[in-house]
């Protein structure tokens, strides 16, 4: 056995060797300490005798039981109550405040270490020798001290460091993956940004090209108009030249025949003067000029015989009575219209509404091939007319108010006697649907416009077409006579308005400015202004005296189907494809909206006194506003 003085040093060496083991053992010990808590010494019996023959003193076994005969009932009850109280406290699992753990002493640390490692024989030797030294007084516990907490703390920190390294590795992997996703997203963002810039550049380029094409097209419109005029002039010159050529050919033929006769006369010795009878004159050969003149005379005679009932256009027109009505200001402007009543007059959309110039009645035309005379404000149907084989597009009162003209998709224009409701005349000549019709103020002529790009003037007395107006390149959607004159106004899908002389059939002026199809055009009651609307809801006002545009108002994008002035000429109403009726104050420029139609509004008209406003929609109803 080692020397007595060397025992403390050997204990410290054993501690150092225990603390100097590999990191794995230290880590396991730390984990065990952390998991199981502190270890305590067990009581062991030393069988071998020590060298000093140490004698152990026996400790008497105290018996705390109550001797027989000394039992007390009160004490027994008290013990049972204490036992029940302890059991109740244990059941309640009262948590006592934890005490501060004491640092582990060196011998406890070594014993716990040997127990954990399973070194039982070494543990037995250590305990026998250790307690023997204590009994002999060769060592003191207080001199050895306790195990420093820094080692346990180091082991715990090392374990935590390992866990943190694992988490750091995991976070690095997640960060690398996030970085890759970020780079991929940035590349996609840059790609889409470049694509967006390219699309914007292409859009701007297309917009600029479209503007350039519009300007280019607009610059060509006057040139095309001039070319049309030149074309008509050249056609006239060509016709005149052809006539002059035929006349010259006739003269040459006549001169040749005269020369031939003179040569024949000179061959005879005696010159005779003969009187040619009429029969010989008729049998004599005639030149081309004489033949053409004879055919023209015969044709003219036949034409005069066939058209003895042709009406003449009036040369002196009466003054427009609306000029005086405007000055007297009988009907002031009204804008505060409110929906008063709804009448369902047709099963299909209403295409046109007109009011009688004197009476409180209106006529509505529908796509159900019917026209109806309706009294207002009650809305009672007074008369129903039928005879067209297709939808009705427009209607117009005779200036006297006792006749009606209607146009239809069946390519015809019909005249009706309102006193009987019978069709008195049908005009046929258009090759496609007829869009509009209008009466001349004298009552002897009716004009119509058609989808076949032409307009026609019909003579009511001779019951035939007097003139066909050519010039538009697309459907002619509206036609109207200037009040108390022989001037016609047409609006076409070729985006132009044209002013015509009804007596000659010539286009006097064309108005350019609309960018879309012109759906309707009308004069003011005074006749000094024109209003037109197109398929994109743009309203244009024109000065009829100067034939120049005044103002353009966009109430789109829904199409404007019809425009009409009130009797004062100050308010312009427009029926819109959105179902809104727009009222334009020509004095202030304000626009008022009447909301009441659930679907598209096709037509709008004022009563002759301006008290009521009527509008027709695609649902077959007529709405009354007052």
Coordinates of C-alpha atoms in Angstrom, one line a residue:
X1 CA 0.0 0.0 0.0
X2 CA 1.2 3.5 -0.7
X3 CA 2.9 5.8 1.8
X4 CA 0.7 7.8 4.3
X5 CA 2.0 11.1 3.0
X6 CA 1.4 10.2 -0.6
X7 CA -2.3 9.4 -0.1
X8 CA -3.6 13.0 -0.7
X9 CA -1.4 13.4 -3.8
X10 CA -2.6 10.0 -5.2
X11 CA -6.2 11.1 -4.7
X12 CA -5.6 14.2 -6.7
X13 CA -3.9 12.2 -9.4
X14 CA -6.9 9.9 -9.6
X15 CA -9.1 13.0 -10.0
X16 CA -6.9 14.4 -12.7
X17 CA -6.8 11.1 -14.5
X18 CA -10.6 10.9 -14.3
X19 CA -11.0 14.4 -15.6
X20 CA -8.4 13.9 -18.3
X21 CA -10.3 11.1 -20.1
X22 CA -11.4 11.4 -23.6
X23 CA -14.1 13.8 -24.6
X24 CA -16.6 11.1 -25.2
X25 CA -16.5 9.8 -21.6
X26 CA -16.7 13.4 -20.3
X27 CA -19.6 14.2 -22.6
X28 CA -21.4 11.0 -21.5
X29 CA -20.8 11.8 -17.8
X30 CA -22.1 15.3 -18.3
X31 CA -25.2 14.0 -20.1
X32 CA -25.7 11.5 -17.3
X33 CA -25.3 14.1 -14.6
X34 CA -27.7 16.4 -16.4
X35 CA -30.2 13.6 -17.0
X36 CA -30.1 11.7 -13.7
X37 CA -28.9 14.2 -11.1
X38 CA -26.3 13.7 -8.4
X39 CA -25.2 10.2 -7.1
X40 CA -25.1 9.3 -3.4
X41 CA -22.9 6.7 -1.6
X42 CA -24.2 3.3 -0.7
X43 CA -23.5 1.5 2.6
X44 CA -21.2 -1.4 2.1
X45 CA -19.8 -3.9 4.7
X46 CA -16.1 -4.4 4.9
X47 CA -15.3 -8.0 5.6
X48 CA -11.6 -7.9 5.6
X49 CA -9.8 -6.9 8.8
X50 CA -7.7 -3.8 8.7
X51 CA -4.0 -3.8 9.7
X52 CA -4.7 -1.8 12.9
X53 CA -7.4 -4.3 14.2
X54 CA -10.0 -1.6 14.3
X55 CA -13.0 -2.7 16.4
X56 CA -16.4 -1.4 15.3
X57 CA -19.0 -0.6 17.9
X58 CA -22.4 -2.1 17.5
X59 CA -25.2 0.4 17.5
X60 CA -28.3 -0.8 19.3
X61 CA -31.5 -1.3 17.3
X62 CA -34.0 1.1 18.8
X63 CA -37.5 -0.3 18.7
X64 CA -40.0 2.5 18.3
X65 CA -43.1 0.3 18.5
X66 CA -45.4 0.7 21.4
X67 CA -45.2 -2.0 24.0
X68 CA -48.2 -4.1 24.6
X69 CA -50.4 -2.8 27.3
X70 CA -49.3 0.8 26.8
X71 CA -51.4 1.4 23.6
X72 CA -53.5 4.5 23.8
X73 CA -56.6 5.0 21.6
X74 CA -56.1 8.7 21.3
X75 CA -52.5 8.3 20.1
X76 CA -53.6 5.6 17.6
X77 CA -56.3 8.0 16.2
X78 CA -53.7 10.8 16.0
X79 CA -51.3 8.6 14.1
X80 CA -54.1 7.6 11.7
X81 CA -55.0 11.2 11.1
X82 CA -51.3 12.1 10.5
X83 CA -51.0 9.2 8.1
X84 CA -54.2 10.4 6.3
X85 CA -52.8 14.0 6.2
X86 CA -49.5 12.8 4.7
X87 CA -51.4 10.7 2.1
X88 CA -53.5 13.7 1.2
X89 CA -50.4 15.9 0.8
X90 CA -48.8 13.3 -1.4
X91 CA -51.9 13.1 -3.5
X92 CA -52.0 16.8 -4.0
X93 CA -48.4 16.5 -5.2
X94 CA -47.3 19.6 -3.5
X95 CA -44.2 21.0 -5.2
X96 CA -41.7 22.1 -2.6
X97 CA -39.3 24.9 -3.5
X98 CA -36.1 23.4 -4.9
X99 CA -32.9 24.0 -3.0
X100 CA -29.8 25.2 -4.6
X101 CA -27.8 22.0 -5.6
X102 CA -24.6 21.6 -3.7
X103 CA -21.4 21.0 -5.6
X104 CA -20.3 17.4 -5.7
X105 CA -17.3 16.3 -3.6
X106 CA -14.4 14.5 -5.1
X107 CA -15.0 11.1 -3.5
X108 CA -18.6 11.1 -4.6
X109 CA -17.6 12.1 -8.1
X110 CA -15.1 9.2 -8.3
X111 CA -17.6 6.7 -6.9
X112 CA -20.3 7.8 -9.2
X113 CA -17.9 7.6 -12.1
X114 CA -16.8 4.0 -11.3
X115 CA -20.5 3.0 -10.8
X116 CA -21.4 4.5 -14.2
X117 CA -18.5 2.8 -15.9
X118 CA -19.4 -0.6 -14.3
X119 CA -15.9 -0.9 -12.6
X120 CA -17.2 -2.7 -9.4
X121 CA -14.0 -4.3 -8.3
X122 CA -12.1 -1.0 -8.6
X123 CA -14.9 0.7 -6.7
X124 CA -14.6 -1.9 -3.9
X125 CA -10.9 -1.4 -3.6
X126 CA -11.2 2.3 -3.7
X127 CA -13.9 2.4 -1.0
X128 CA -12.0 -0.1 1.3
X129 CA -8.8 1.8 1.0
X130 CA -10.4 5.2 1.2
X131 CA -12.5 4.6 4.3
X132 CA -9.5 2.9 5.9
X133 CA -7.5 6.1 5.5
X134 CA -10.4 8.1 6.9
X135 CA -10.6 5.9 9.9
X136 CA -6.9 6.2 10.5
X137 CA -7.1 10.0 10.2
X138 CA -4.5 10.1 7.5
X139 CA -6.7 12.4 5.2
X140 CA -9.2 15.2 5.7
X141 CA -12.2 15.7 3.5
X142 CA -12.2 19.4 3.8
X143 CA -8.7 19.6 2.4
X144 CA -9.7 17.8 -0.8
X145 CA -12.4 20.2 -1.8
X146 CA -15.2 19.8 -4.5
X147 CA -15.2 19.1 -8.2
X148 CA -15.0 22.5 -9.9
X149 CA -18.2 23.4 -11.8
X150 CA -16.3 24.7 -14.8
X151 CA -15.7 21.1 -16.0
X152 CA -19.4 20.2 -15.9
X153 CA -20.2 23.6 -17.5
X154 CA -17.6 22.9 -20.2
X155 CA -19.1 19.6 -21.0
X156 CA -22.6 21.1 -21.1
X157 CA -21.3 23.9 -23.3
X158 CA -19.5 21.4 -25.6
X159 CA -22.7 19.5 -26.1
X160 CA -24.6 22.7 -26.7
X161 CA -21.9 23.7 -29.1
X162 CA -22.3 20.5 -31.1
X163 CA -26.0 21.0 -31.3
X164 CA -25.5 24.6 -32.4
X165 CA -23.0 23.4 -35.1
X166 CA -25.6 21.0 -36.4
X167 CA -28.3 23.7 -36.5
X168 CA -25.8 26.1 -38.1
X169 CA -25.1 23.5 -40.8
X170 CA -28.8 23.1 -41.4
X171 CA -29.4 26.8 -41.6
X172 CA -26.5 27.2 -44.0
X173 CA -28.1 24.6 -46.3
X174 CA -31.4 26.4 -46.0
X175 CA -29.7 29.7 -46.7
X176 CA -27.9 28.3 -49.8
X177 CA -31.2 26.9 -51.1
X178 CA -32.9 30.3 -50.4
X179 CA -30.1 32.0 -52.2
X180 CA -30.5 29.8 -55.3
X181 CA -34.3 30.5 -55.2
X182 CA -33.6 34.2 -54.9
X183 CA -31.2 34.2 -57.9
X184 CA -33.8 32.2 -59.9
X185 CA -36.5 34.6 -59.0
X186 CA -34.3 37.6 -59.8
X187 CA -33.6 36.1 -63.2
X188 CA -37.3 35.5 -63.9
X189 CA -38.0 39.1 -62.7
X190 CA -35.4 40.5 -65.1
X191 CA -36.8 38.4 -67.9
X192 CA -40.3 39.5 -67.4
X193 CA -39.2 43.1 -66.9
X194 CA -37.4 43.0 -70.3
X195 CA -40.4 41.4 -71.9
X196 CA -42.7 44.1 -70.4
X197 CA -40.4 46.8 -71.7
X198 CA -40.4 45.2 -75.1
X199 CA -44.2 45.0 -75.1
X200 CA -44.5 48.6 -74.0
X201 CA -42.1 49.7 -76.8
X202 CA -44.1 47.7 -79.4
X203 CA -47.4 49.1 -78.1
X204 CA -46.0 52.7 -78.3
X205 CA -44.7 52.0 -81.8
X206 CA -48.1 50.6 -82.8
X207 CA -49.8 53.7 -81.3
X208 CA -47.5 56.0 -83.2
X209 CA -48.0 54.0 -86.4
X210 CA -51.8 54.1 -85.9
X211 CA -51.7 57.9 -85.3
X212 CA -49.6 58.3 -88.4
X213 CA -52.0 56.2 -90.5
X214 CA -55.0 58.2 -89.2
X215 CA -53.3 61.4 -90.1
X216 CA -52.3 59.9 -93.4
X217 CA -55.8 58.7 -94.1
X218 CA -57.2 62.1 -93.0
X219 CA -54.8 63.9 -95.4
X220 CA -56.1 61.7 -98.2
X221 CA -59.8 62.4 -97.6
X222 CA -59.8 65.9 -99.2
X223 CA -57.7 64.5 -102.0
X224 CA -60.2 61.7 -102.6
X225 CA -63.0 64.2 -102.5
X226 CA -61.3 66.4 -105.1
X227 CA -60.6 63.4 -107.2
X228 CA -64.3 62.4 -107.1
X229 CA -65.2 65.9 -108.2
X230 CA -62.7 65.8 -111.0
X231 CA -64.0 62.4 -111.9
X232 CA -67.6 63.7 -112.2
X233 CA -66.3 66.8 -114.2
X234 CA -64.4 64.5 -116.5
X235 CA -67.4 62.3 -117.1
X236 CA -69.4 65.4 -118.0
X237 CA -66.6 66.6 -120.3
X238 CA -66.5 63.1 -121.8
X239 CA -70.3 63.2 -122.5
X240 CA -70.0 66.7 -124.0
X241 CA -67.1 65.5 -126.1
X242 CA -69.0 62.5 -127.3
X243 CA -71.9 64.8 -128.3
X244 CA -69.6 67.1 -130.1
X245 CA -68.0 64.2 -131.9
X246 CA -71.3 62.8 -133.0
X247 CA -72.3 66.3 -134.2
X248 CA -69.1 66.7 -136.1
X249 CA -69.5 63.3 -137.7
X250 CA -73.0 64.2 -138.7
X251 CA -71.8 67.4 -140.2
X252 CA -69.1 65.6 -142.1
X253 CA -71.5 63.0 -143.4
X254 CA -73.9 65.8 -144.5
X255 CA -71.1 67.7 -146.3
X256 CA -70.0 64.5 -148.1
X257 CA -73.5 63.8 -149.2
X258 CA -73.9 67.4 -150.4
X259 CA -70.6 67.2 -152.3
X260 CA -71.6 64.0 -153.9
X261 CA -74.9 65.4 -155.0
X262 CA -73.1 68.4 -156.4
X263 CA -70.8 66.2 -158.4
X264 CA -73.8 64.3 -159.8
X265 CA -75.5 67.5 -160.7
X266 CA -72.5 68.7 -162.7
X267 CA -72.6 65.6 -164.8
X268 CA -76.0 66.6 -166.2
X269 CA -76.0 69.2 -169.0
X270 CA -79.1 70.8 -167.8
X271 CA -79.5 72.0 -164.3
X272 CA -82.9 71.5 -163.0
X273 CA -84.6 72.9 -160.0
X274 CA -86.9 70.4 -158.5
X275 CA -89.3 70.6 -155.7
X276 CA -88.8 67.5 -153.7
X277 CA -92.1 66.2 -152.2
X278 CA -92.4 65.3 -148.6
X279 CA -92.5 61.6 -149.4
X280 CA -89.1 61.9 -151.1
X281 CA -87.7 63.8 -148.1
X282 CA -88.7 61.1 -145.8
X283 CA -87.1 58.5 -147.9
X284 CA -83.9 60.4 -148.3
X285 CA -80.9 59.2 -146.3
X286 CA -80.3 61.0 -143.0
X287 CA -77.0 61.4 -141.2
X288 CA -76.1 60.4 -137.6
X289 CA -76.9 63.8 -136.2
X290 CA -80.4 63.9 -137.8
X291 CA -81.0 60.4 -136.6
X292 CA -79.9 61.1 -133.0
X293 CA -82.1 64.3 -132.9
X294 CA -85.1 62.4 -134.3
X295 CA -84.7 59.6 -131.7
X296 CA -84.3 62.2 -128.9
X297 CA -87.5 64.0 -130.0
X298 CA -89.4 60.8 -130.1
X299 CA -88.1 59.7 -126.7
X300 CA -89.0 63.1 -125.2
X301 CA -92.5 62.9 -126.7
X302 CA -93.0 59.4 -125.3
X303 CA -91.6 60.6 -121.9
X304 CA -94.0 63.6 -121.9
X305 CA -96.9 61.4 -122.8
X306 CA -96.0 58.8 -120.1
X307 CA -95.3 61.3 -117.3
X308 CA -98.0 63.8 -117.5
X309 CA -98.4 63.7 -113.7
X310 CA -94.8 64.6 -112.8
X311 CA -94.7 67.1 -110.0
X312 CA -92.5 70.2 -110.2
X313 CA -90.2 71.3 -107.4
X314 CA -91.3 74.6 -106.0
X315 CA -89.2 77.5 -107.1
X316 CA -90.4 79.9 -104.4
X317 CA -90.5 78.4 -101.0
X318 CA -92.4 79.9 -98.1
X319 CA -90.3 81.1 -95.1
X320 CA -89.6 78.7 -92.3
X321 CA -92.3 79.3 -89.6
X322 CA -89.9 78.0 -86.9
X323 CA -87.9 81.2 -87.2
X324 CA -90.7 83.2 -85.7
X325 CA -91.5 80.6 -83.1
X326 CA -87.9 80.8 -81.9
X327 CA -88.0 84.5 -81.6
X328 CA -91.2 84.5 -79.6
X329 CA -89.6 81.8 -77.3
X330 CA -92.9 80.0 -76.9
X331 CA -91.3 76.8 -75.7
X332 CA -88.5 77.4 -73.1
X333 CA -85.8 74.8 -72.7
X334 CA -86.5 72.0 -70.2
X335 CA -84.1 69.6 -68.7
X336 CA -85.7 68.2 -65.5
X337 CA -87.6 65.4 -67.2
X338 CA -88.6 62.4 -65.0
X339 CA -89.9 59.0 -66.1
X340 CA -93.7 59.2 -66.1
X341 CA -95.0 56.1 -67.8
X342 CA -94.0 53.0 -69.7
X343 CA -96.0 51.6 -72.6
X344 CA -95.3 48.1 -74.1
X345 CA -96.4 48.6 -77.7
X346 CA -94.3 46.1 -79.6
X347 CA -93.1 42.6 -79.1
X348 CA -89.7 43.4 -80.8
X349 CA -87.5 46.5 -80.5
X350 CA -88.9 50.0 -81.2
X351 CA -87.1 51.5 -84.2
X352 CA -88.7 54.9 -84.6
X353 CA -91.1 57.4 -82.8
X354 CA -92.5 60.6 -84.3
X355 CA -95.0 63.0 -82.9
X356 CA -97.8 64.7 -84.9
X357 CA -97.1 68.3 -85.7
X358 CA -100.5 69.5 -84.3
X359 CA -102.2 66.7 -82.3
X360 CA -101.3 64.9 -79.1
X361 CA -100.6 61.6 -80.9
X362 CA -97.4 59.8 -81.8
X363 CA -96.6 56.9 -84.1
X364 CA -94.2 54.1 -83.1
X365 CA -92.6 51.7 -85.6
X366 CA -91.1 48.3 -84.5
X367 CA -89.2 45.4 -85.8
X368 CA -92.4 43.4 -85.5
X369 CA -93.5 44.9 -88.9
X370 CA -96.2 47.1 -87.3
X371 CA -96.7 50.8 -86.8
X372 CA -99.1 52.1 -84.2
X373 CA -100.9 55.4 -83.6
X374 CA -100.9 56.1 -79.9
X375 CA -102.5 58.9 -77.9
X376 CA -100.6 60.5 -75.1
X377 CA -100.3 60.9 -72.2
X378 CA -102.6 57.9 -71.7
X379 CA -100.9 55.6 -74.2
X380 CA -104.0 54.2 -75.8
X381 CA -103.5 52.6 -79.2
X382 CA -105.8 54.3 -81.8
X383 CA -104.7 52.6 -85.0
X384 CA -102.4 49.7 -86.0
X385 CA -100.9 49.4 -89.5
X386 CA -99.5 46.3 -91.1
X387 CA -98.4 45.5 -94.6
X388 CA -94.7 45.4 -94.6
X389 CA -93.0 42.0 -94.9
X390 CA -90.0 42.9 -92.8
X391 CA -89.0 45.1 -89.9
X392 CA -89.8 48.9 -90.0
X393 CA -86.9 51.3 -89.8
X394 CA -88.3 54.8 -90.0
X395 CA -91.5 56.8 -90.6
X396 CA -92.4 60.4 -91.3
X397 CA -95.6 62.5 -91.3
X398 CA -96.9 64.4 -94.3
X399 CA -96.7 68.1 -93.7
X400 CA -100.5 68.2 -93.4
X401 CA -100.4 65.3 -90.9
X402 CA -103.0 63.1 -92.6
X403 CA -100.5 60.8 -94.4
X404 CA -97.6 58.7 -93.3
X405 CA -94.5 57.4 -95.0
X406 CA -92.7 54.3 -93.7
X407 CA -89.5 52.6 -94.7
X408 CA -88.7 48.9 -94.1
X409 CA -86.2 46.2 -94.4
X410 CA -88.2 44.7 -97.3
X411 CA -86.6 47.3 -99.6
X412 CA -89.9 49.3 -100.0
X413 CA -91.3 52.7 -99.0
X414 CA -95.1 52.8 -98.3
X415 CA -97.5 55.7 -98.0
X416 CA -100.5 55.4 -95.7
X417 CA -103.8 57.2 -95.3
X418 CA -104.1 57.8 -91.6
X419 CA -107.9 58.4 -91.8
X420 CA -108.4 54.8 -92.9
X421 CA -105.1 53.1 -92.1
X422 CA -104.8 51.7 -95.6
X423 CA -101.6 51.6 -97.8
X424 CA -102.2 54.0 -100.7
X425 CA -98.9 53.7 -102.5
X426 CA -95.7 51.5 -102.5
X427 CA -92.4 52.5 -103.9
X428 CA -90.0 49.8 -105.0
X429 CA -86.6 50.3 -106.4
X430 CA -84.0 49.8 -103.7
X431 CA -81.9 46.6 -103.8
X432 CA -81.4 46.4 -100.1
X433 CA -83.1 47.5 -96.8
X434 CA -84.3 51.1 -96.6
X435 CA -83.1 52.9 -93.5
X436 CA -84.9 56.2 -93.5
X437 CA -87.5 58.3 -95.3
X438 CA -88.6 62.0 -95.2
X439 CA -91.3 64.2 -96.8
X440 CA -90.7 67.4 -98.8
X441 CA -92.4 70.4 -97.2
X442 CA -94.6 70.7 -100.4
X443 CA -95.9 67.2 -99.8
X444 CA -95.3 66.0 -103.4
X445 CA -92.0 64.2 -102.9
X446 CA -90.6 61.5 -100.6
X447 CA -86.9 60.8 -100.2
X448 CA -85.4 57.5 -98.9
X449 CA -82.0 56.2 -98.0
X450 CA -80.9 52.6 -98.3
X451 CA -78.2 50.0 -97.4
X452 CA -77.4 49.9 -101.2
X453 CA -75.4 53.1 -100.8
X454 CA -78.0 55.2 -102.7
X455 CA -80.8 57.6 -101.9
X456 CA -83.9 58.1 -104.1
X457 CA -86.4 60.9 -104.6
X458 CA -90.0 59.6 -105.3
X459 CA -92.7 61.6 -107.0
X460 CA -96.0 61.0 -105.2
X461 CA -98.2 62.1 -108.1
X462 CA -96.4 60.2 -110.9
X463 CA -95.7 57.3 -108.5
X464 CA -92.2 56.8 -109.8
X465 CA -88.5 57.5 -108.8
X466 CA -87.6 60.9 -110.1
X467 CA -83.9 60.8 -109.1
X468 CA -81.3 58.5 -107.6
X469 CA -78.5 60.1 -105.6
X470 CA -75.1 58.4 -106.0
X471 CA -71.9 59.4 -104.1
X472 CA -71.7 57.5 -100.8
X473 CA -69.5 54.5 -100.7
X474 CA -71.3 52.7 -97.8
X475 CA -74.8 52.4 -96.4
X476 CA -76.8 55.6 -96.2
X477 CA -78.3 55.6 -92.7
X478 CA -80.3 58.8 -92.6
X479 CA -82.0 61.3 -94.9
X480 CA -83.8 64.6 -94.1
X481 CA -85.1 67.6 -96.1
X482 CA -84.0 71.0 -95.0
X483 CA -87.1 72.9 -93.7
X484 CA -89.0 74.6 -96.6
X485 CA -86.4 74.0 -99.2
X486 CA -85.2 71.6 -101.9
X487 CA -82.0 70.6 -100.0
X488 CA -81.4 67.1 -98.7
X489 CA -79.1 66.0 -95.9
X490 CA -77.8 62.4 -95.8
X491 CA -75.6 60.6 -93.2
X492 CA -73.7 57.5 -94.2
X493 CA -71.6 54.7 -92.8
X494 CA -68.7 56.0 -94.9
X495 CA -68.3 58.6 -92.0
X496 CA -69.5 61.5 -94.1
X497 CA -72.5 63.9 -94.3
X498 CA -73.6 65.1 -97.8
X499 CA -75.8 68.0 -98.8
X500 CA -77.8 67.4 -102.1
X501 CA -79.9 69.5 -104.5
X502 CA -83.1 67.5 -104.9
X503 CA -83.9 69.2 -108.3
X504 CA -80.6 68.1 -110.0
X505 CA -79.6 65.2 -107.9
X506 CA -76.1 66.6 -107.4
X507 CA -74.0 66.5 -104.2
X508 CA -73.3 70.1 -103.4
X509 CA -71.1 69.6 -100.4
X510 CA -69.7 66.7 -98.2
X511 CA -68.8 67.2 -94.5
X512 CA -65.9 65.2 -93.1
X513 CA -65.0 64.8 -89.4
X514 CA -66.5 61.7 -88.0
X515 CA -64.2 58.7 -87.4
X516 CA -67.0 56.1 -87.3
X517 CA -70.2 55.3 -89.1
X518 CA -72.8 58.2 -89.0
X519 CA -76.0 56.8 -87.6
X520 CA -78.3 59.9 -87.7
X521 CA -78.2 63.5 -88.7
X522 CA -80.9 66.3 -88.4
X523 CA -81.5 70.0 -88.7
X524 CA -82.5 72.4 -86.0
X525 CA -86.0 73.9 -86.3
X526 CA -84.5 77.1 -87.5
X527 CA -82.3 75.2 -90.0
X528 CA -79.0 77.0 -89.2
X529 CA -77.3 74.0 -87.5
X530 CA -76.9 70.3 -88.1
X531 CA -76.4 67.7 -85.4
X532 CA -75.0 64.2 -86.1
X533 CA -74.1 61.2 -84.1
X534 CA -71.9 58.2 -84.9
X535 CA -71.3 54.5 -83.8
X536 CA -69.0 55.5 -81.0
X537 CA -71.3 58.0 -79.3
X538 CA -69.6 61.2 -80.7
X539 CA -72.0 64.1 -81.3
X540 CA -71.0 66.8 -83.8
X541 CA -72.6 70.2 -84.4
X542 CA -72.1 71.8 -87.8
X543 CA -72.8 75.4 -89.0
X544 CA -75.0 74.8 -92.0
X545 CA -74.4 78.3 -93.4
X546 CA -70.7 77.9 -93.5
X547 CA -70.7 74.0 -93.7
X548 CA -68.0 73.9 -91.0
X549 CA -67.9 71.9 -87.7
X550 CA -68.7 73.9 -84.5
X551 CA -68.1 71.4 -81.7
X552 CA -67.6 67.7 -81.0
X553 CA -68.9 66.1 -77.9
X554 CA -68.0 62.5 -76.9
X555 CA -70.7 60.7 -74.8
X556 CA -69.5 57.2 -75.8
X557 CA -68.3 54.6 -76.0
X558 CA -71.8 53.3 -76.6
X559 CA -73.2 54.2 -80.0
X560 CA -75.5 57.1 -80.6
X561 CA -78.6 55.8 -82.4
X562 CA -80.6 58.9 -83.0
X563 CA -80.5 62.7 -82.3
X564 CA -83.4 65.2 -82.2
X565 CA -83.9 68.9 -81.3
X566 CA -86.7 70.2 -79.2
X567 CA -89.0 72.9 -80.7
X568 CA -86.8 75.7 -79.2
X569 CA -83.7 74.4 -80.8
X570 CA -81.7 74.7 -77.6
X571 CA -81.9 71.2 -76.3
X572 CA -80.5 68.2 -78.2
X573 CA -81.5 64.7 -77.2
X574 CA -79.5 61.6 -78.1
X575 CA -80.6 57.9 -77.7
X576 CA -77.6 55.9 -76.6
X577 CA -76.8 52.2 -77.0
X578 CA -76.2 52.0 -73.2
X579 CA -79.9 52.8 -72.5
X580 CA -79.1 56.4 -71.4
X581 CA -80.9 59.4 -73.0
X582 CA -78.5 62.4 -73.1
X583 CA -79.8 65.9 -73.1
X584 CA -77.3 68.5 -74.3
X585 CA -77.8 72.2 -73.4
X586 CA -76.5 74.1 -76.4
X587 CA -76.3 77.3 -74.5
X588 CA -74.3 76.2 -71.5
X589 CA -72.8 73.0 -72.8
X590 CA -74.0 70.9 -69.9
X591 CA -75.1 67.3 -70.4
X592 CA -78.0 65.8 -68.5
X593 CA -78.7 62.1 -68.3
X594 CA -82.1 60.3 -68.2
X595 CA -81.7 56.8 -66.7
X596 CA -84.7 54.6 -67.2
X597 CA -84.1 52.1 -70.0
X598 CA -83.0 48.6 -69.0
X599 CA -81.5 47.9 -72.5
X600 CA -80.5 49.8 -75.5
X601 CA -82.4 53.1 -76.4
X602 CA -83.1 53.3 -80.2
X603 CA -85.0 56.5 -80.7
X604 CA -85.9 59.7 -78.9
X605 CA -88.2 62.6 -79.8
X606 CA -89.8 65.7 -78.2
X607 CA -93.5 66.6 -78.2
X608 CA -94.2 69.7 -80.4
X609 CA -94.6 71.8 -77.3
X610 CA -91.6 70.3 -75.4
X611 CA -93.7 69.2 -72.5
X612 CA -93.1 65.5 -73.0
X613 CA -90.1 63.5 -74.2
X614 CA -90.6 60.0 -75.7
X615 CA -88.0 57.3 -76.1
X616 CA -88.1 53.8 -77.5
X617 CA -86.0 50.8 -76.5
X618 CA -84.9 47.4 -77.6
X619 CA -87.4 45.8 -75.2
X620 CA -90.4 47.0 -77.3
X621 CA -91.4 49.7 -74.8
X622 CA -92.0 53.4 -75.2
X623 CA -91.1 55.5 -72.2
X624 CA -92.8 58.9 -71.5
X625 CA -90.8 61.6 -69.7
X626 CA -92.3 64.7 -68.3

